Short mmCIF file of C-alpha atoms in Angstrom, two decimals:
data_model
loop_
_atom_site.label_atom_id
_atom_site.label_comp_id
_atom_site.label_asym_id
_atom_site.label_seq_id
_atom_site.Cartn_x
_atom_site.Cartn_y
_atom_site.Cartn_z
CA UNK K 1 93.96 113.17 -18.81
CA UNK K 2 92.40 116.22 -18.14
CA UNK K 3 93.87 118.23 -15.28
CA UNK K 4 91.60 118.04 -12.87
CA UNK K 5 91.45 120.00 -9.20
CA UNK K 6 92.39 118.19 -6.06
CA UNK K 7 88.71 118.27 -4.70
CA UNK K 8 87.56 115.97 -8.17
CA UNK K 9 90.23 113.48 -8.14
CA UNK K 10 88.01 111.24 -6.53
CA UNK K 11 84.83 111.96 -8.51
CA UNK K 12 87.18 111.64 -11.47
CA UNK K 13 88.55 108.32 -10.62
CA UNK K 14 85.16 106.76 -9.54
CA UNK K 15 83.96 107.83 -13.36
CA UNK K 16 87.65 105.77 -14.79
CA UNK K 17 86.26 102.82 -12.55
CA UNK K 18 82.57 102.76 -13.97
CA UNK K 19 84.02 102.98 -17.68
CA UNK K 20 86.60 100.21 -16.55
CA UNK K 21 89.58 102.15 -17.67
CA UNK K 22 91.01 101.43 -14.29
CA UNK K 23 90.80 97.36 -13.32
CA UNK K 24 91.38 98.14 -9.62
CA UNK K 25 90.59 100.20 -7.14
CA UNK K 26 93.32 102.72 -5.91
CA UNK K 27 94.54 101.91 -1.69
CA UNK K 28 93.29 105.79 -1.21
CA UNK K 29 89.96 105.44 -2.92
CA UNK K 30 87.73 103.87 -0.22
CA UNK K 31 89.75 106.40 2.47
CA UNK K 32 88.32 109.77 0.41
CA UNK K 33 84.86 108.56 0.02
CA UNK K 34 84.72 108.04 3.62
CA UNK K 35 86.31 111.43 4.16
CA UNK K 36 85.71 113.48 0.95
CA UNK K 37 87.84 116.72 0.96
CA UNK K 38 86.19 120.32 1.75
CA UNK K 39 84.94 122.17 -1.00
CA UNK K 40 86.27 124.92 -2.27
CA UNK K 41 84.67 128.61 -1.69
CA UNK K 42 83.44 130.27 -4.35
CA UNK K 43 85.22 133.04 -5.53
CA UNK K 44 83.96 136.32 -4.64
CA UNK K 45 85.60 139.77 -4.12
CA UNK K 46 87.38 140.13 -0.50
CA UNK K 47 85.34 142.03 1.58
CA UNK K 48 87.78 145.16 2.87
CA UNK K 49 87.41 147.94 5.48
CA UNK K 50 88.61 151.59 4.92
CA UNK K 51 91.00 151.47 8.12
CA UNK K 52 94.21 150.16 6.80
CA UNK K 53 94.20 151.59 3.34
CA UNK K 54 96.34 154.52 1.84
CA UNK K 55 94.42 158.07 2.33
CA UNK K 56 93.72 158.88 -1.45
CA UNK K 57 91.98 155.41 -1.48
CA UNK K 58 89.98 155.64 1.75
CA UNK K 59 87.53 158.41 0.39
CA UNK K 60 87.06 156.45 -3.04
CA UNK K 61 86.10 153.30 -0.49
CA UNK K 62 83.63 155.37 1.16
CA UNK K 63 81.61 156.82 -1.65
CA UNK K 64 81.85 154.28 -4.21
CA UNK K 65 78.23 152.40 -4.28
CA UNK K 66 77.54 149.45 -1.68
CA UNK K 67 77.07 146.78 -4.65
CA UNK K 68 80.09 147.67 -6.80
CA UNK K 69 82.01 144.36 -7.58
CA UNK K 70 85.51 144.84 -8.10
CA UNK K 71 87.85 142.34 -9.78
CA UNK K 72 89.39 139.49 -7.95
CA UNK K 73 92.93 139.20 -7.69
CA UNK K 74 95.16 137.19 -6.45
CA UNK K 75 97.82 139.51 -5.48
CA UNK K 76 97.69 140.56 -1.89
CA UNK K 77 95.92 143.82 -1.22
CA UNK K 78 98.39 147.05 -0.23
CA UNK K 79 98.25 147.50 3.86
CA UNK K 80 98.83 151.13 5.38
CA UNK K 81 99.06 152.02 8.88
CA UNK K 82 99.37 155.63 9.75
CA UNK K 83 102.33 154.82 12.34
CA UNK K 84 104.28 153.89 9.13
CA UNK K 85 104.29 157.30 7.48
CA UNK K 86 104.31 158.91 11.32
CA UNK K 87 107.87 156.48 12.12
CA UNK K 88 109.83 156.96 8.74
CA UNK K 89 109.53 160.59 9.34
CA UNK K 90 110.85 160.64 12.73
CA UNK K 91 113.69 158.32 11.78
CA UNK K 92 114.52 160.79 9.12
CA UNK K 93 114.65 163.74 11.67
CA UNK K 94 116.35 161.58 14.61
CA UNK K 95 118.43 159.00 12.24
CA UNK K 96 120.72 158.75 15.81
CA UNK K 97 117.48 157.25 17.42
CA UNK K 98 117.58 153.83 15.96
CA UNK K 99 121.77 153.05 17.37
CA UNK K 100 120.56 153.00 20.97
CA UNK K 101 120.39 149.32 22.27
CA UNK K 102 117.25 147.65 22.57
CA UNK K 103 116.86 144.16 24.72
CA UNK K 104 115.16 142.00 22.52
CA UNK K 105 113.44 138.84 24.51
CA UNK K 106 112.81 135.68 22.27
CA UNK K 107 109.52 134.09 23.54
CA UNK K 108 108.47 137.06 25.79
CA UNK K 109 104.68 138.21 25.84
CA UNK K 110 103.38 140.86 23.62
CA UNK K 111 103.01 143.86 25.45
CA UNK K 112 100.06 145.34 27.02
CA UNK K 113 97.86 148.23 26.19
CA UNK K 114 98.80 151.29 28.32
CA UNK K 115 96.38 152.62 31.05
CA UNK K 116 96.51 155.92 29.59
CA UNK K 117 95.29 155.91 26.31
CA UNK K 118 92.81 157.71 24.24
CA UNK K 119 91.51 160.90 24.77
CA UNK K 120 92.59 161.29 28.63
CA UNK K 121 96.24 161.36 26.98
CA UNK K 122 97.60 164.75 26.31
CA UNK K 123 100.89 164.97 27.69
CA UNK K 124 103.88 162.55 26.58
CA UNK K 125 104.91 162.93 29.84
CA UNK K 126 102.05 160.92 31.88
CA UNK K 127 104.26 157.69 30.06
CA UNK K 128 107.17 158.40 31.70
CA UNK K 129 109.88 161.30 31.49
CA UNK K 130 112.74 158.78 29.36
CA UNK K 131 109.58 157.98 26.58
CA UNK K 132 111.05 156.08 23.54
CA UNK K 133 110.53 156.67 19.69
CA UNK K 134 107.63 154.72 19.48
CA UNK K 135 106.16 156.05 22.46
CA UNK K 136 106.34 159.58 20.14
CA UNK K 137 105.14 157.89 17.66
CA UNK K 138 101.91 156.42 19.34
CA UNK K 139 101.75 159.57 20.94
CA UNK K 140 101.12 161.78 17.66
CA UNK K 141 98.91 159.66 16.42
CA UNK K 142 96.65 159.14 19.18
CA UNK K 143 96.67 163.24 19.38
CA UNK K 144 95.35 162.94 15.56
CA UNK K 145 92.67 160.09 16.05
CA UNK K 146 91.43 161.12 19.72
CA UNK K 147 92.05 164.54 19.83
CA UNK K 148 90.76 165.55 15.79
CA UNK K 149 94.84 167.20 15.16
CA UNK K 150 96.01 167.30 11.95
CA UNK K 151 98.75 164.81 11.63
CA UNK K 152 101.32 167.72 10.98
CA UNK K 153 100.48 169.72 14.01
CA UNK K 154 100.19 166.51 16.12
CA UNK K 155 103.74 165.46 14.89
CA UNK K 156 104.94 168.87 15.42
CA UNK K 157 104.04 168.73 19.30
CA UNK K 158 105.12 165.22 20.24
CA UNK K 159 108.05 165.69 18.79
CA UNK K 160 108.53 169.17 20.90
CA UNK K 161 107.46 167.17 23.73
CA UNK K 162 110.36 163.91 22.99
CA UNK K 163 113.12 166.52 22.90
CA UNK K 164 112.22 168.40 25.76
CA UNK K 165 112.11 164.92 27.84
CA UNK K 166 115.46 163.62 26.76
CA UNK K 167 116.97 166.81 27.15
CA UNK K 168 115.66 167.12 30.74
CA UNK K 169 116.43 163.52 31.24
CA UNK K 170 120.43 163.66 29.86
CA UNK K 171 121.03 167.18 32.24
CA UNK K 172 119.46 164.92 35.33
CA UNK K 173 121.93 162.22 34.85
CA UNK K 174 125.10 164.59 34.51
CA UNK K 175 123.88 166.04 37.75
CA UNK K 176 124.01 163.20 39.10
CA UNK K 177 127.25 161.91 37.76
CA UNK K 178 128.85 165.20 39.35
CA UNK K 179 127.65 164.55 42.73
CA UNK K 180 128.76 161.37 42.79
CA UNK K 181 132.32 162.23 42.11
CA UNK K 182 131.89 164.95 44.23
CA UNK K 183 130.94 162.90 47.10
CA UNK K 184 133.97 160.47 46.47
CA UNK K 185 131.69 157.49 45.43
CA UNK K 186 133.44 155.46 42.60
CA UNK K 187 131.71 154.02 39.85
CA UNK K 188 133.11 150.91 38.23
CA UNK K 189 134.21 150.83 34.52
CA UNK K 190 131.57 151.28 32.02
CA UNK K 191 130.83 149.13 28.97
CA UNK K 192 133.22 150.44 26.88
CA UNK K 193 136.25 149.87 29.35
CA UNK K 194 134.59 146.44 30.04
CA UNK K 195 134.93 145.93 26.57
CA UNK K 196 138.88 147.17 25.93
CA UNK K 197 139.54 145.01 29.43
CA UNK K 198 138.08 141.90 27.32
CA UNK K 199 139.99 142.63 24.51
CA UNK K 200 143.16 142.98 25.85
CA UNK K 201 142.60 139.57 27.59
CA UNK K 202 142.35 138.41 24.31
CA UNK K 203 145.15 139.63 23.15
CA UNK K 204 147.17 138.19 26.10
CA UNK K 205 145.50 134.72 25.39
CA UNK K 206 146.56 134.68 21.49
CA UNK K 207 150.46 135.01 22.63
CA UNK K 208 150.98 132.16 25.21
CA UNK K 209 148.07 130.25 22.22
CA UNK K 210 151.49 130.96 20.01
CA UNK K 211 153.70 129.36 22.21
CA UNK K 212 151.69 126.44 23.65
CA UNK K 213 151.10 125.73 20.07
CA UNK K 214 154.48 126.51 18.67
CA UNK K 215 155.68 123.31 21.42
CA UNK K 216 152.64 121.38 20.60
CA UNK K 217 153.94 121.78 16.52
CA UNK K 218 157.31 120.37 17.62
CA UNK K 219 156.55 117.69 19.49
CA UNK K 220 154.02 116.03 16.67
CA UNK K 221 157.27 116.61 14.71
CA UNK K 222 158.75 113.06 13.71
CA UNK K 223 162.07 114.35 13.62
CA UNK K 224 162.96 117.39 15.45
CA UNK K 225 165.82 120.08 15.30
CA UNK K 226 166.06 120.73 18.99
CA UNK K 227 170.05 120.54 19.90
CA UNK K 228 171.25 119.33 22.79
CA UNK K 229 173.25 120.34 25.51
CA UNK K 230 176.76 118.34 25.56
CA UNK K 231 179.79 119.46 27.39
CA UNK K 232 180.78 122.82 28.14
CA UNK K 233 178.20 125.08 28.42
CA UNK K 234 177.31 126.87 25.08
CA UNK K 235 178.84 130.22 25.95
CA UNK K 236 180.34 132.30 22.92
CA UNK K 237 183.88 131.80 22.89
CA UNK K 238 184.65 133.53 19.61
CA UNK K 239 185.90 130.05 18.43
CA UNK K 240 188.92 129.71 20.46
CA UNK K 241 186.95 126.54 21.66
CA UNK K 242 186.66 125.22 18.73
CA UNK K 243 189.98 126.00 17.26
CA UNK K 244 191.54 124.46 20.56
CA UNK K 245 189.45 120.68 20.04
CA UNK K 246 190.77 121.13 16.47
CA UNK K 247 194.47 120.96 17.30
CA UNK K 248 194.08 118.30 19.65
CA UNK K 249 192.33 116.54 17.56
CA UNK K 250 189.33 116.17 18.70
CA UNK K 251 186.67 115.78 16.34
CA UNK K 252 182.68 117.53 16.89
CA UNK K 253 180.14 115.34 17.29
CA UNK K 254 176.60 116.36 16.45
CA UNK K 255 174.73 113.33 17.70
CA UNK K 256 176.29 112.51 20.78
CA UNK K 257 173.78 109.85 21.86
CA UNK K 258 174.17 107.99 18.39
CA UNK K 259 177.95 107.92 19.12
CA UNK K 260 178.14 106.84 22.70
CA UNK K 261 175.85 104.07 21.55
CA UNK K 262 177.63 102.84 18.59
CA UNK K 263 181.31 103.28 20.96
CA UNK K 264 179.89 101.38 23.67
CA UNK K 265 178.15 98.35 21.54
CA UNK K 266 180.34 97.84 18.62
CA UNK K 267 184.64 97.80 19.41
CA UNK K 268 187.19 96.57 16.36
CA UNK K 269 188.09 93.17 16.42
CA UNK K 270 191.86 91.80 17.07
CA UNK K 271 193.64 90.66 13.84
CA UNK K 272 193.49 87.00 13.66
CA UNK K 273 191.51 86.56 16.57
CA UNK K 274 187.44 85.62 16.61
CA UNK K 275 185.28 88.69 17.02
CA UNK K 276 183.70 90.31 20.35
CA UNK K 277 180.47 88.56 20.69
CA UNK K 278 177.50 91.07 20.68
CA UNK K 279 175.41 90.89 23.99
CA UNK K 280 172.72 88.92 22.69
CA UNK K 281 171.39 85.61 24.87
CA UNK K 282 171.62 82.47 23.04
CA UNK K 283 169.18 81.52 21.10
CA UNK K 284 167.81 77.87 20.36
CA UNK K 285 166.71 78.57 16.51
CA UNK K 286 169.91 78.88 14.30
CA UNK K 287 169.16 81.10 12.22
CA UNK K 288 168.78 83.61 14.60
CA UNK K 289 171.55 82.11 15.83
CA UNK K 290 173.80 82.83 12.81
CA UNK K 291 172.48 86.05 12.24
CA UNK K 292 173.53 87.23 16.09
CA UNK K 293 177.20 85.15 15.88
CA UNK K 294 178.28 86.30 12.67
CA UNK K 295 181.31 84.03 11.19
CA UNK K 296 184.90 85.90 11.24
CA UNK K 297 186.01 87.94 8.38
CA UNK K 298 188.52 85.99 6.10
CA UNK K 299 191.41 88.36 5.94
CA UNK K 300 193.16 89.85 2.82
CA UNK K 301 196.07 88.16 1.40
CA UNK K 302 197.48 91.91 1.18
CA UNK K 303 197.22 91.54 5.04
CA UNK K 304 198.51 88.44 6.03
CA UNK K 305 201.94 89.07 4.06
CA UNK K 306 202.31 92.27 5.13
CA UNK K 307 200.76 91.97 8.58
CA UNK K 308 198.69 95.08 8.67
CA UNK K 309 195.58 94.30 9.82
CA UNK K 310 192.52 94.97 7.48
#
């Protein structure tokens, strides 16, 4: 099938149906006669204004002949705004410009058009004596498009102007830093000793972190290495301790709880006699039964001649 564009699919289809290549009619046919799509504009050259395009073009735009017909394309067209050329160039002479902080407000209105504007502006000052880069920027070129400046002499003296307002504006607020210490007032911490008080809480936070977690670690543990206090208290003795249990006798114990339990529940039978019953209740199945009242050991022939118990 011929491709076909999407404003003819319908005509197209409505031919297939007349020629009875298709048997039915599509769901969407009925739907797009009723509402046929919009057709499609012809295609004529994009009508452009001289404002936003480079200088070296603007002049060519100007006295080329009302009826010449350029050729379509359908590339976008190249956009240039003076404040471009204007703000790379002041970036390049103030590169320090662009690291001071700037609030940025998602959702906030764009902003207005200032009252003084035009040709009634002359001074960067009537903005305000802390003006930013782009009110410089705004500045020199409204002093080339109101004022009829050529864009180096208008750069030249807003830029003058910027320096000698920020210069005025950082002596003002060391003046008043020393009167305030003069006067005894004191200022709280600034950002940056905000911001090494925050860190060092951080840093206090990561060690008790450690430990918390380093307790947390051991108690998930299934089986744990955590000794236990038995005795004496565990004081160096430079082994006499030890040395003294071993001539006595006395033999260390490293699970003490394991060996009180196995003392206390299990104790050697007498020889020839039944066995200690364990302290089980009675049961009425017998196989439990059996199972809790083990039958007695038959002893060793070796033992009953001799008479030393097994």
């Amino acid at each position: 099938m011929v491709r076909r564009i999407a404003t003819q699919v319908h005509k197209q289809a409505s031919r297939l149906l007349l020629q009875k290549f298709i048997k039915r009619e599509p769901a969407w046919f009925q739907a797009v006669l009723d509402h046929p799509p919009l057709p499609l504009p012809p295609r004529e050259p994009p009508i452009r204004q001289d404002y936003d395009l480079p200088p070296q073009d603007q002049l060519a735009a100007r006295t080329a002949p009302a009826k010449r017909m350029r050729p379509a394309s359908r590339r976008p067209l190249p956009i240039h705004y003076l404040e471009d050329d204007v703000r790379t160039q002041f970036f390049k002479d103030h590169p320090f410009e662009a690291f001071r902080p700037r609030m940025l407000v998602e959702g906030g209105e764009v902003e207005a058009e200032h009252q003084i504007r035009g040709e009634s502006w002359t001074r960067l000052r009537q903005r305000g004596s802390n003006p930013s880069p782009e009110d410089a920027i705004r500045f020199a070129v409204n002093l080339h498009e109101s004022h009829n400046i050529p864009i180096t002499h208008a750069y030249s003296a807003a830029i003058a102007q910027f320096r000698a307002l920020r210069s005025e504006h950082e002596v003002s607020v060391r003046v008043a830093l020393m009167e305030a210490e003069t006067y005894g007032i004191k200022l709280g911490p600034s950002m940056t000793e905000r911001m090494f008080e925050e860190e060092d809480k951080a840093l206090k936070s990561w060690s008790k972190n450690k430990q918390a977690d380093a307790m947390a670690n051991t108690a998930r543990k299934r089986w744990r290495m955590i000794p236990e206090q038995v005795g004496e208290p565990s004081a160096w003795t430079k082994g006499e301790h030890y040395i003294r249990l071993w001539q006595e006798g006395v033999r260390p114990s490293y699970a003490p709880t394991l060996a009180t339990n196995t003392t206390k529940s299990a104790s050697p039978p007498a020889v020839g006699g039944p066995p200690s019953q364990p302290p089980f209740p009675p049961s009425g199945n017998k196989r439990h039964a059996n199972r809790r009242n083990p039958k007695p050991p038959v002893p060793k022939l070796k033992s009953i001649m001799t008479g030393i118990p097994p």
